[in-house]
C-alpha cells in the first residue's frame, strides 16, 4: 500500500500517481491533496493525526516550499511504515507518533527533470521503488545514507499558571474547529460546566450538538486536544481565533 | 467494494480509510467527501442520485451533526447493498431508490475513542467488518437489532393548480444548476417552446448549449427533474434561487 | 487501468465510477475532477501535462459544455493508450503528446438516459467497455467509425522580435503560478540574472525559494515552460496576469 498526501490541489497529484503506477502496481490511497498550502507545520500536524490509522504502508508526503534548493530528500523508517518526502520537518511528527523506532536516511538522487516538481520527478519514483523493493533497500543501497541530522517540526507546549492553562491554536479544520495544543484531559471534571476561554464563559461539552445551533462550546476533539467550536458553525469565527493565536482556559 | 461518502472535506476522510484498511483489504471507492456540510437533506439527495449507479457494495456515508449524542448507528440492507451511517435520515432516500427490500438494524457499539469523530471510531470499523464478514452478520450477530424505527428524510412534493406546477429547489449543484422536485415529464411537449418560470418567460430546451452563452433555460437534468440553468453560467444566480426556494412553472 | 478526469467537482464523478464498476473491475485512478470548469482549452493543457506520466491505460476525460448537442463522441488510440471523451478538442493535445501514432474513431451510441450527463450515460459505459474488451474493438466493432475529422485545440505560439519574446499565459495553477507558452529554453544563460517581464525587472531563478518570501520571479516550471511566480505567494497576483494575457520577456 502506498499513500499519497500533498498540498498540490489539482491536477498535479495525478502526475505523482502516473509516475508511481509506471513503476509499481501498488495499491494507491489518497490521503489528501489539500494539506494547508506551503504550511509545513500545519501539514505535519495533520499527517501525525492521520497516518496512525493506517496499516503498514509507504507514505509519500509532499509539502515542499524549498523544492529545487539544497534541502535534502528524506526516507524515514518508522516501525513497519516508511515515510518519504522533503527533509523539512513535515514527516517527523507523524513518524514519532507511528513508532519509537525511527531510522532516517538521506537519499541521493539524479538531477531531476524539473527544479520545481520533485513530487513527480524525485519523490514519487523513490516511493514507488521503496514499495517495490521493500524497506530493506534503505539499509542496503548506497544511495541511502543513514543520518541523525534532519529537520523537525515541533508544536508549542501549553503551560499552566494559577489554575489557568495557556495554549495556542495549532490548526483550524475544515469545519472551522480551532484545534489547540491543550490536552483534553484538562477538561476532566469540567465537562457539563462553564469554563472561561479568553475571558469569556463558554460551556464545556462532550458533543457539538449539546449546545444550540450557532452557540459556542469547548470540547475534546478526535485528536484528544481541546477544540473551540460552534455547533453547526465555525469555531474560528465564533471565538475570533486562527492558527498561532493564544488561548487561555480558566477552570474554576 | 466499499464506498465512502462524507462532508469531511480534508483530511479527515483519510482517517476513515486508514481505519478501514487496517481491518480489511476491500477495494475503496471515494464517492465524495464534499457532500453539503452538515446538511443531511441535501446530502441524502445526492446519495440517492449516485448509489444506484454502483454494483452491490457496502456504502459508508457520514454527515453527522449529531455525532456523540444519543443518535443511533444504522446499518441498512437494501437489496444486495448495505448502507452504514448515522441514524439521521441520511441513508433512507438512497436505500429506497436501491431496493424495495430494506431491512434496518440499529448497531450497538463500544464507547469510541472520541465523541466527535464516529466516522473514524465507529462507522469505518463497522463498515469494514460488514465488508469482511458479509451482510449475514446483520441478522446473525446480537449487536445488530432489527428495527422499523429510524429517522428518514423526505423531499417536498410539487403540486399542480390551473396549469401551473409549484415546486421547490432541492439542491444546487457545483455548476450552479438549481435542481427542483418537479418531475421532468411536466416539460413533455414543451421542450423547444418558452415556459413561464416564476413569472418570466424562459426557453425549455433539451441541452444547455441550445441557448447562447450566459442565457437562462429550463431543462431536464440527469436526475430526471426540472433544472434551472444558465448555459456556461450559474442557474442559481440567473434565476436568483437557492435550496428551499419556491419555483412556479406555467406551461401554456 | 482506467483513469478519470472531469470538471465535475462533487458528487457527479461518483456516478461515472459507479457506471464503470458496474461493467468492469478495472483499477480506477482519479486524475482530477477539478479541471477548469467548462474550459476545454485549459483542461486540454492539463491532460497533456499529466497523461504522459501514466503507463498504458484507458483515459476517460469529460469537460463537455456541448453535452446533448450533436457534438460527437471520440475514442482515440494513441500508442498503447486509449482516450475517451467528447469530440471538442479536449483529448487531442494529450494524445499528440502520448504518441505520434494516433487513430481516431467516432462512436455511435444509443439515446442515453439523459441529455445533460453523458459522462454517466455515454462516456463511462464506453470507457468501461473498451477497458474490458481491449482497444481491438475500435477497429473491429461497427459502432466505431475511423475518422480524420475531429475537433482539436491548439495553444498559441510565442514569437520573438529584437531580443524580446512575446507569449501568453496559458493557465494559472492552484499555487497561482502563471504558466506561459514560452519555452523554458529562452531563459538558458539568463538564470541568476534579471530579465524584463512586461516592462519590469524580475529575477530569473531555478527555484521558487531562491527569492525572498513574497518576491516575484520567473522560472521554468515542470511543464518546461516559463512560469511567472511569487515565492510562497501567487504569481497571478504579483504579475497581475491571468489566462490569455500577454507576457513580454526582454532578455539582455
XYZ file of C-alpha atoms in Angstrom:
756
model
C 0.000 0.000 0.000
C 1.262 3.420 -0.941
C -0.458 6.523 0.395
C -0.203 9.990 -1.137
C -0.503 13.330 0.610
C 0.322 16.786 -0.667
C -0.725 20.412 -0.817
C -0.987 20.214 -4.613
C -4.753 20.525 -5.023
C -5.450 19.786 -8.703
C -4.167 18.404 -11.076
C -0.528 17.888 -10.027
C -1.243 14.877 -7.761
C -2.133 12.907 -10.901
C 1.431 13.327 -12.173
C 2.673 11.653 -8.996
C 0.179 8.840 -9.433
C 1.237 8.310 -13.022
C 4.915 8.308 -12.053
C 4.219 5.695 -9.389
C 1.963 3.476 -11.467
C 4.571 3.467 -14.223
C 6.909 1.775 -11.741
C 4.788 -0.404 -9.482
C 1.283 -1.799 -9.269
C 0.966 -0.690 -5.650
C -2.482 -0.026 -4.250
C -2.676 3.784 -4.106
C -4.618 5.539 -1.365
C -5.160 9.282 -1.483
C -4.720 10.718 1.999
C -5.406 14.270 0.866
C -4.028 16.736 -1.625
C -5.445 19.701 0.234
C -2.931 19.920 3.054
C -2.508 23.557 4.149
C -0.626 25.049 1.222
C 3.090 25.586 1.758
C 2.489 25.321 5.528
C 4.843 22.579 6.682
C 3.873 22.824 10.356
C 0.118 22.556 9.872
C 0.570 19.795 7.297
C 2.824 17.908 9.725
C 0.069 18.138 12.346
C -2.463 16.533 10.017
C -0.144 13.740 8.902
C 0.507 12.960 12.558
C -3.235 12.633 13.150
C -3.995 10.519 10.096
C -1.087 8.136 9.453
C -1.524 6.121 12.672
C -4.920 4.889 11.453
C -3.207 3.095 8.553
C -1.727 -0.384 8.414
C 1.978 -0.587 7.488
C 2.499 1.316 4.245
C 4.817 3.526 2.261
C 3.608 7.087 2.828
C 4.557 9.691 0.240
C 4.009 13.227 1.523
C 4.990 16.426 -0.231
C 4.637 19.961 1.097
C 7.787 21.425 -0.267
C 8.302 25.183 -0.439
C 12.055 24.564 -0.723
C 11.774 22.428 -3.859
C 14.868 22.628 -6.030
C 17.069 24.143 -3.330
C 19.644 22.146 -1.375
C 17.034 20.809 1.066
C 17.587 17.059 1.275
C 15.340 14.132 0.421
C 14.316 12.066 3.418
C 13.176 8.472 3.853
C 12.124 7.518 7.365
C 11.573 4.001 8.598
C 9.109 4.218 11.485
C 8.268 0.753 12.744
C 6.754 -1.046 9.765
C 5.965 2.195 7.936
C 8.193 4.102 5.540
C 7.703 7.836 5.050
C 9.121 9.621 2.024
C 9.288 13.364 1.440
C 11.328 16.540 1.720
C 13.654 16.962 4.688
C 11.844 19.992 6.065
C 10.246 18.558 9.186
C 6.993 17.533 7.511
C 7.344 13.830 8.266
C 8.731 13.857 11.789
C 5.662 14.353 13.988
C 3.877 11.549 12.128
C 6.894 9.240 12.276
C 7.250 9.763 16.032
C 3.573 9.038 16.539
C 3.875 5.845 14.470
C 6.829 4.371 16.291
C 9.591 4.921 18.802
C 11.857 3.063 16.415
C 12.831 5.555 13.717
C 15.695 5.305 11.254
C 16.340 8.245 8.956
C 18.072 8.226 5.581
C 19.108 10.966 3.242
C 18.592 9.938 -0.344
C 20.869 10.806 -3.241
C 19.030 11.481 -6.467
C 19.923 12.207 -10.044
C 19.362 15.681 -11.372
C 15.622 15.549 -11.954
C 13.668 16.668 -14.963
C 12.469 19.776 -13.142
C 13.606 22.023 -10.301
C 10.012 22.856 -9.380
C 8.248 19.499 -9.175
C 10.215 16.946 -7.185
C 6.908 15.321 -6.248
C 6.725 13.940 -9.769
C 10.424 13.672 -10.559
C 12.059 12.599 -7.284
C 9.650 11.631 -4.511
C 7.121 9.570 -6.474
C 9.749 7.412 -8.202
C 11.515 6.955 -4.863
C 8.336 5.909 -3.042
C 7.482 3.518 -5.877
C 10.928 1.957 -5.682
C 10.781 1.509 -1.908
C 7.336 -0.023 -2.260
C 8.567 -2.358 -4.979
C 11.823 -3.454 -3.384
C 10.918 -3.185 0.292
C 12.272 -1.130 3.175
C 15.403 -3.279 3.157
C 16.895 -1.167 0.379
C 17.226 1.731 2.829
C 19.997 -0.100 4.635
C 21.344 -1.968 1.614
C 21.645 0.569 -1.198
C 24.409 3.156 -1.051
C 22.152 5.938 -2.334
C 20.669 5.906 1.175
C 22.790 7.482 3.917
C 21.780 6.810 7.482
C 21.576 10.091 9.360
C 20.686 11.647 12.679
C 20.670 15.131 11.176
C 17.314 16.090 9.809
C 14.831 18.894 10.110
C 11.978 18.585 12.530
C 8.807 20.403 13.429
C 7.645 20.789 16.976
C 4.417 22.165 18.317
C 4.374 24.601 21.228
C 3.552 23.177 24.643
C 0.844 24.753 26.770
C 1.694 25.967 30.248
C -0.294 26.231 33.460
C -0.365 29.083 35.939
C -2.707 29.635 38.885
C -5.406 27.303 37.537
C -5.270 28.773 34.044
C -3.897 26.874 31.067
C -2.318 28.921 28.313
C -2.055 27.263 24.938
C -2.221 28.018 21.239
C -4.413 27.263 18.274
C -2.443 24.773 16.159
C -4.748 24.471 13.145
C -8.319 25.163 12.080
C -10.073 22.249 10.420
C -12.492 22.325 7.500
C -15.474 22.624 9.809
C -13.919 25.722 11.393
C -12.978 23.980 14.645
C -9.946 25.640 16.229
C -7.727 22.827 17.465
C -5.420 23.767 20.331
C -2.353 22.186 21.868
C -4.126 21.891 25.221
C -4.625 18.251 26.149
C -8.260 17.264 26.501
C -7.574 15.916 29.973
C -7.576 19.464 31.380
C -11.353 19.408 30.888
C -11.701 16.262 33.056
C -14.312 17.043 35.673
C -15.346 20.256 33.905
C -17.451 18.819 31.082
C -21.036 19.925 31.668
C -19.912 23.146 33.377
C -18.849 26.540 32.090
C -15.196 27.383 31.652
C -13.529 30.690 30.860
C -11.995 30.910 27.386
C -10.037 34.074 26.661
C -12.025 35.856 29.343
C -15.486 34.683 28.355
C -17.683 31.974 29.843
C -18.261 29.069 27.464
C -19.915 25.673 28.021
C -17.596 22.645 28.033
C -19.446 19.750 26.433
C -18.829 16.244 25.125
C -20.541 16.842 21.781
C -21.143 19.702 19.381
C -24.895 19.132 19.468
C -25.017 19.599 23.258
C -25.438 23.328 22.635
C -27.915 25.130 20.392
C -27.203 25.774 16.739
C -24.790 28.645 16.393
C -23.685 28.511 20.041
C -20.054 28.254 21.100
C -18.565 25.403 23.099
C -15.243 23.874 24.066
C -14.899 20.149 23.613
C -12.267 17.444 23.234
C -11.697 16.677 19.572
C -10.745 13.422 17.916
C -7.054 14.364 18.336
C -7.582 14.377 22.146
C -6.929 18.109 22.347
C -9.202 20.938 23.423
C -11.109 22.361 20.493
C -13.019 25.641 20.216
C -16.178 25.028 18.224
C -19.590 26.346 17.267
C -22.420 23.837 16.813
C -23.176 23.782 13.079
C -20.996 26.862 12.733
C -17.337 27.826 12.640
C -15.383 27.978 15.869
C -12.685 30.142 14.326
C -15.298 32.836 13.720
C -17.209 32.347 16.964
C -14.026 32.706 19.015
C -12.202 35.050 16.653
C -9.067 32.906 16.591
C -6.805 31.343 13.997
C -3.623 29.301 13.848
C -0.977 30.620 16.210
C -3.393 32.575 18.385
C -3.233 32.330 22.131
C -5.964 30.506 24.046
C -6.292 30.875 27.825
C -8.590 28.481 29.668
C -9.574 29.233 33.231
C -11.108 26.322 35.089
C -12.824 27.055 38.373
C -16.269 -2.988 -2.740
C -16.618 -0.341 -0.056
C -17.611 3.189 -0.983
C -17.009 6.267 1.178
C -19.016 9.453 1.285
C -18.892 12.298 3.780
C -18.961 16.040 4.281
C -15.478 15.930 5.817
C -13.519 17.714 3.097
C -9.836 17.280 4.021
C -8.050 15.494 5.701
C -10.495 13.572 7.942
C -11.611 11.116 5.215
C -8.118 9.632 5.311
C -8.625 8.583 8.916
C -11.671 6.579 7.821
C -9.665 4.990 5.020
C -6.875 4.049 7.410
C -9.342 2.598 9.913
C -10.924 0.503 7.155
C -7.682 -0.647 5.541
C -6.395 -1.723 8.949
C -9.304 -4.183 9.069
C -9.963 -5.330 5.505
C -8.362 -5.214 2.095
C -11.612 -4.035 0.495
C -11.448 -2.047 -2.721
C -12.172 1.528 -1.593
C -14.056 3.929 -3.840
C -14.389 7.585 -2.893
C -17.902 8.753 -3.706
C -17.256 12.270 -2.462
C -16.118 13.966 0.720
C -17.677 17.268 -0.261
C -21.297 16.498 0.483
C -23.107 19.670 1.580
C -21.648 20.290 5.014
C -23.859 19.304 7.949
C -26.845 19.334 5.569
C -28.389 15.886 5.946
C -31.247 16.508 3.499
C -29.117 17.751 0.612
C -26.551 15.025 1.229
C -29.332 12.417 1.211
C -30.468 13.726 -2.164
C -27.017 13.245 -3.648
C -26.531 9.755 -2.238
C -29.891 8.817 -3.747
C -28.704 10.004 -7.156
C -25.311 8.342 -7.045
C -25.591 4.994 -5.247
C -27.859 3.349 -7.856
C -25.061 3.547 -10.435
C -22.935 1.185 -8.302
C -22.823 -2.577 -8.270
C -23.617 -4.253 -4.931
C -21.345 -2.731 -2.284
C -21.018 -1.639 1.307
C -21.636 2.109 1.318
C -20.254 4.107 4.242
C -21.791 7.582 4.444
C -21.257 10.119 7.193
C -22.918 13.510 7.521
C -23.379 13.592 11.223
C -24.128 16.839 13.046
C -25.425 14.779 15.988
C -22.145 12.902 16.500
C -21.630 11.840 20.095
C -25.263 12.371 21.123
C -27.738 9.531 21.555
C -28.490 9.355 17.822
C -28.245 5.707 16.828
C -25.954 3.908 14.391
C -27.784 2.443 11.411
C -26.999 -0.412 9.014
C -29.461 -0.839 6.158
C -29.657 -3.838 3.890
C -31.156 -2.631 0.611
C -31.244 -5.465 -1.879
C -27.632 -6.549 -2.325
C -26.270 -3.277 -0.944
C -25.514 -2.431 2.669
C -25.527 1.201 3.821
C -23.813 2.243 7.049
C -24.062 5.613 8.765
C -25.772 7.725 11.393
C -29.499 7.205 12.002
C -30.462 10.727 10.976
C -32.243 10.075 7.682
C -29.152 10.405 5.505
C -29.294 6.870 4.124
C -33.011 6.368 3.560
C -33.687 8.047 0.218
C -30.750 6.179 -1.322
C -31.776 2.867 0.219
C -35.341 3.224 -1.101
C -34.021 4.038 -4.564
C -31.748 0.979 -4.452
C -34.389 -1.556 -3.464
C -37.927 -2.114 -2.225
C -36.482 -4.748 0.062
C -34.974 -2.865 3.004
C -34.035 -4.248 6.408
C -32.835 -1.826 9.071
C -30.637 -2.565 12.049
C -29.519 -0.468 14.968
C -25.956 -1.246 15.897
C -24.579 -1.368 19.417
C -21.052 -0.037 19.732
C -18.430 0.255 22.418
C -17.646 3.656 23.799
C -15.481 5.005 20.998
C -12.154 6.767 21.227
C -13.798 10.114 20.546
C -17.205 11.747 20.907
C -16.598 13.948 17.869
C -15.387 11.566 15.148
C -17.531 8.464 14.892
C -16.619 8.309 11.198
C -13.192 7.065 12.254
C -14.079 5.345 15.515
C -17.470 3.741 14.896
C -18.671 3.832 11.279
C -15.456 2.929 9.457
C -14.701 -0.106 11.643
C -18.337 -1.204 11.309
C -18.352 -0.888 7.518
C -15.049 -2.779 7.335
C -16.443 -5.572 9.472
C -19.609 -5.887 7.391
C -17.494 -5.938 4.241
C -15.225 -8.577 5.706
C -17.866 -10.866 7.185
C -20.745 -10.228 4.798
C -24.257 -8.860 5.230
C -25.217 -12.074 7.006
C -23.820 -10.753 10.286
C -26.650 -8.203 10.400
C -29.123 -10.972 11.119
C -26.716 -13.252 12.981
C -24.841 -11.058 15.457
C -26.662 -9.768 18.525
C -25.055 -6.350 18.301
C -27.471 -5.745 15.425
C -31.101 -5.127 16.387
C -33.665 -5.308 13.636
C -35.837 -2.201 13.728
C -38.637 -0.380 11.971
C -37.941 2.800 13.916
C -35.440 5.016 12.200
C -35.135 8.574 11.048
C -35.938 9.424 7.480
C -35.654 12.368 5.133
C -38.363 13.199 2.644
C -38.366 15.764 -0.107
C -41.361 18.030 -0.659
C -43.740 17.075 -3.454
C -44.700 19.598 -6.108
C -48.339 20.393 -6.670
C -50.331 21.453 -9.729
C -53.005 24.120 -9.983
C -54.625 25.575 -13.080
C -51.812 24.519 -15.432
C -49.100 25.772 -13.098
C -46.754 23.460 -11.244
C -45.402 24.697 -7.938
C -42.269 23.030 -6.691
C -39.086 23.770 -4.772
C -35.365 23.926 -5.379
C -33.927 20.843 -3.660
C -30.216 21.453 -4.188
C -27.825 23.499 -6.306
C -25.060 21.502 -7.947
C -21.455 22.516 -8.460
C -22.211 24.003 -11.872
C -24.851 26.228 -10.272
C -27.811 24.282 -11.696
C -30.839 24.619 -9.426
C -32.396 21.164 -9.227
C -36.083 21.130 -8.396
C -38.504 18.462 -7.225
C -40.611 18.934 -10.363
C -40.528 15.795 -12.489
C -39.070 16.333 -15.918
C -42.179 14.840 -17.500
C -44.059 18.122 -16.936
C -41.956 19.556 -19.758
C -43.107 16.844 -22.172
C -44.412 18.600 -25.250
C -42.984 21.937 -24.128
C -39.313 21.440 -24.971
C -38.450 23.872 -27.738
C -41.019 26.400 -26.522
C -40.999 29.092 -23.878
C -42.382 28.413 -20.424
C -43.033 30.799 -17.541
C -40.706 30.352 -14.576
C -41.500 32.470 -11.534
C -43.310 34.909 -13.793
C -40.702 35.212 -16.515
C -40.530 33.605 -19.931
C -37.659 31.141 -20.296
C -36.799 28.688 -23.073
C -37.285 24.988 -22.293
C -34.526 23.057 -24.014
C -33.003 19.587 -24.114
C -29.417 20.784 -23.706
C -27.580 23.644 -22.037
C -25.897 24.612 -25.293
C -29.247 25.110 -27.045
C -29.199 28.694 -25.775
C -26.461 31.309 -26.066
C -23.668 31.591 -23.504
C -24.978 33.274 -20.389
C -28.656 32.735 -21.282
C -31.137 31.052 -18.965
C -33.022 27.866 -19.725
C -35.063 25.149 -18.065
C -34.118 21.592 -18.863
C -34.446 18.076 -17.515
C -31.352 17.118 -15.585
C -29.703 13.736 -15.178
C -31.873 13.142 -12.069
C -34.988 13.388 -14.306
C -36.158 16.551 -12.563
C -36.618 20.050 -13.912
C -33.463 22.098 -13.546
C -32.979 25.860 -13.794
C -29.726 26.536 -15.612
C -27.618 29.099 -17.428
C -25.509 27.919 -20.367
C -21.877 28.150 -19.203
C -23.103 30.121 -16.204
C -24.819 29.545 -12.875
C -28.552 28.929 -12.802
C -28.790 29.827 -9.134
C -27.580 33.319 -9.996
C -29.502 33.654 -13.243
C -32.774 32.742 -11.551
C -31.946 34.141 -8.123
C -32.882 30.940 -6.334
C -31.315 28.593 -3.840
C -32.212 25.433 -1.911
C -35.707 25.618 -0.447
C -36.900 28.391 -2.746
C -40.232 28.129 -4.498
C -40.347 27.557 -8.256
C -43.592 28.061 -10.201
C -43.749 26.774 -13.780
C -46.591 27.889 -16.017
C -46.995 25.838 -19.165
C -49.234 27.194 -21.868
C -6.146 0.724 -15.560
C -8.832 3.299 -16.194
C -8.222 6.924 -15.298
C -10.934 9.526 -14.758
C -10.737 13.268 -15.297
C -13.506 15.840 -15.395
C -14.607 19.301 -14.374
C -17.466 17.827 -12.333
C -16.271 18.661 -8.834
C -18.620 16.811 -6.465
C -20.557 14.483 -6.472
C -21.106 13.699 -10.170
C -17.760 11.870 -10.645
C -19.117 9.119 -8.404
C -21.874 8.393 -10.907
C -19.199 7.753 -13.542
C -17.335 5.474 -11.147
C -20.484 3.530 -10.375
C -21.322 3.190 -14.057
C -17.827 1.862 -14.746
C -17.622 -0.502 -11.789
C -20.999 -1.951 -12.768
C -19.369 -3.061 -16.031
C -15.735 -3.871 -15.271
C -13.459 -4.433 -12.297
C -10.854 -2.070 -13.733
C -8.464 -0.352 -11.360
C -9.783 3.227 -11.219
C -7.414 6.170 -10.804
C -8.754 9.670 -10.242
C -6.722 12.128 -12.274
C -8.742 15.108 -11.108
C -12.348 16.243 -11.125
C -11.402 19.871 -10.730
C -10.318 20.617 -14.284
C -11.074 24.263 -15.143
C -14.862 24.265 -15.379
C -16.270 24.260 -18.906
C -12.874 25.450 -20.172
C -11.878 22.907 -22.811
C -8.593 24.602 -23.716
C -7.228 24.873 -20.190
C -8.395 21.356 -19.390
C -6.681 20.069 -22.540
C -3.464 21.706 -21.377
C -3.575 19.872 -18.047
C -4.385 16.497 -19.578
C -1.414 16.944 -21.895
C 0.845 17.548 -18.886
C -0.439 14.667 -16.800
C -1.290 11.716 -19.059
C 2.301 11.087 -20.232
C 3.306 10.142 -16.679
C 0.920 7.155 -16.816
C 1.540 3.653 -18.065
C -0.753 2.461 -20.889
C -4.355 2.962 -19.785
C -7.853 3.870 -20.834
C -8.281 7.555 -20.021
C -11.810 8.863 -19.596
C -11.946 12.656 -19.699
C -15.067 14.799 -19.700
C -15.240 18.570 -19.991
C -18.311 18.863 -22.099
C -20.182 22.154 -22.431
C -21.814 20.792 -25.601
C -23.370 17.784 -23.873
C -26.556 16.623 -25.561
C -25.946 18.565 -28.783
C -24.703 16.952 -31.983
C -21.078 17.065 -30.849
C -19.651 13.595 -31.474
C -18.181 11.028 -29.112
C -14.495 10.377 -29.665
C -12.219 7.440 -28.910
C -8.543 7.991 -29.669
C -5.924 5.301 -29.809
C -2.599 6.970 -29.022
C 0.158 4.383 -28.899
C -0.862 1.957 -26.165
C -3.262 4.433 -24.575
C -6.935 4.927 -25.384
C -8.595 8.280 -24.677
C -12.362 8.584 -24.476
C -14.401 11.782 -24.299
C -16.334 14.434 -26.186
C -15.123 15.429 -29.646
C -14.440 19.031 -28.695
C -10.651 19.128 -28.786
C -10.154 18.175 -25.142
C -8.231 14.981 -25.840
C -6.011 15.998 -28.735
C -3.092 17.783 -27.106
C -2.681 14.883 -24.670
C -2.978 12.265 -27.412
C -0.319 14.002 -29.514
C 1.994 14.185 -26.514
C 1.468 10.482 -25.819
C 2.208 9.219 -29.302
C 2.787 10.109 -32.929
C 0.611 7.132 -33.800
C -2.981 8.298 -33.320
C -6.125 6.675 -34.671
C -9.427 8.452 -34.123
C -12.898 6.922 -34.040
C -16.333 8.426 -33.799
C -18.566 6.309 -31.647
C -22.249 5.676 -32.265
C -24.301 5.491 -29.094
C -27.861 4.721 -28.160
C -30.059 7.544 -26.995
C -28.808 7.904 -23.445
C -30.808 8.208 -20.277
C -30.076 11.941 -20.082
C -29.199 14.793 -22.409
C -27.213 16.540 -19.693
C -24.916 13.858 -18.267
C -23.169 11.866 -20.968
C -20.309 11.320 -18.512
C -22.506 8.840 -16.705
C -24.660 7.635 -19.572
C -22.322 7.502 -22.577
C -18.644 8.040 -21.793
C -18.293 5.915 -18.654
C -20.001 2.844 -20.160
C -17.894 3.284 -23.298
C -14.620 3.544 -21.391
C -15.574 0.504 -19.325
C -16.318 -1.494 -22.443
C -13.041 -0.538 -24.110
C -11.197 -1.437 -20.924
C -12.988 -4.771 -20.724
C -12.719 -5.810 -24.358
C -9.460 -4.109 -25.325
C -8.560 -1.448 -27.869
C -9.106 -4.015 -30.625
C -12.828 -3.313 -30.595
C -12.165 0.150 -32.018
C -11.200 -1.400 -35.341
C -13.488 -4.429 -35.103
C -16.884 -3.148 -33.995
C -19.019 -1.217 -36.474
C -20.149 1.275 -33.851
C -16.658 2.763 -34.230
C -16.022 4.785 -37.384
C -12.439 5.620 -38.206
C -12.133 9.322 -38.886
C -9.695 12.101 -39.680
C -12.287 14.757 -38.920
C -12.279 15.771 -35.299
C -12.056 18.908 -33.255
C -8.733 19.984 -31.887
C -7.331 22.562 -29.530
C -4.116 24.394 -30.193
C -2.185 26.727 -27.991
C -0.803 29.999 -29.303
C 2.878 30.046 -30.227
C 5.166 32.727 -28.836
C 7.107 34.925 -31.233
C 10.454 36.661 -30.996
C 11.352 40.170 -32.080
C 14.519 42.163 -31.408
C 15.554 40.038 -28.414
C 12.084 40.125 -26.880
C 9.854 37.070 -26.680
C 6.135 37.684 -26.749
C 3.964 34.915 -25.393
C 0.750 34.321 -23.486
C -0.370 32.978 -20.147
C -1.947 29.595 -20.894
C -3.225 28.668 -17.450
C -2.780 29.574 -13.787
C -2.198 26.627 -11.492
C -3.508 26.114 -7.974
C -0.448 27.754 -6.450
C -1.089 30.862 -8.547
C 1.798 30.244 -10.930
C 1.072 31.784 -14.338
C 2.216 29.238 -16.894
C 3.120 30.690 -20.283
C 3.636 29.216 -23.723
C 7.233 30.466 -23.767
C 9.649 27.542 -23.783
C 11.925 27.430 -20.779
C 14.957 27.283 -23.041
C 14.678 31.046 -23.670
C 15.958 31.505 -20.121
C 19.103 29.461 -20.881
C 22.046 31.570 -19.839
C 19.822 34.068 -18.040
C 19.058 32.153 -14.864
C 20.666 34.023 -11.988
C 20.239 37.377 -13.740
C 17.398 39.850 -14.027
C 15.093 39.800 -17.036
C 12.406 42.261 -18.069
C 8.853 40.932 -17.775
C 6.142 43.227 -19.117
C 8.482 46.173 -18.639
C 9.668 45.382 -15.130
C 12.895 43.828 -13.933
C 12.412 40.413 -12.323
C 14.930 37.802 -11.185
C 15.130 34.610 -13.253
C 15.825 31.722 -10.890
C 15.880 27.924 -10.857
C 13.718 27.597 -7.739
C 10.927 29.499 -6.045
C 12.869 29.698 -2.800
C 15.792 31.498 -4.481
C 13.982 34.764 -3.775
C 12.555 36.078 -0.517
C 9.041 35.229 0.611
C 6.533 37.308 -1.333
C 9.047 38.266 -4.040
C 8.394 37.744 -7.735
C 10.484 35.564 -10.030
C 10.420 33.897 -13.421
C 11.371 30.260 -13.549
C 10.985 27.165 -15.690
C 8.094 25.062 -14.465
C 7.646 21.307 -14.542
C 5.974 21.649 -17.976
C 9.262 23.107 -19.316
C 7.653 26.481 -19.962
C 8.397 29.874 -18.458
C 6.322 30.490 -15.365
C 5.637 33.743 -13.524
C 5.675 33.056 -9.806
C 5.877 34.548 -6.342
C 7.763 32.617 -3.677
C 5.098 31.370 -1.221
C 2.642 33.690 -2.938
C 0.574 33.866 -6.101
C 2.249 34.795 -9.352
C -1.037 35.751 -10.975
C -1.458 38.456 -8.356
C 2.188 39.524 -8.249
C 2.290 39.986 -12.009
C -1.348 40.959 -12.466
C -1.909 38.408 -15.211
C -4.368 35.659 -15.976
C -5.088 33.137 -18.715
C -4.872 34.709 -22.167
C -2.842 37.707 -21.040
C 0.194 38.782 -22.994
C 3.674 38.284 -21.497
C 6.704 40.031 -22.999
C 10.138 38.889 -21.875
C 13.174 41.033 -22.705
C 16.488 39.299 -22.264
C 19.599 41.434 -22.256
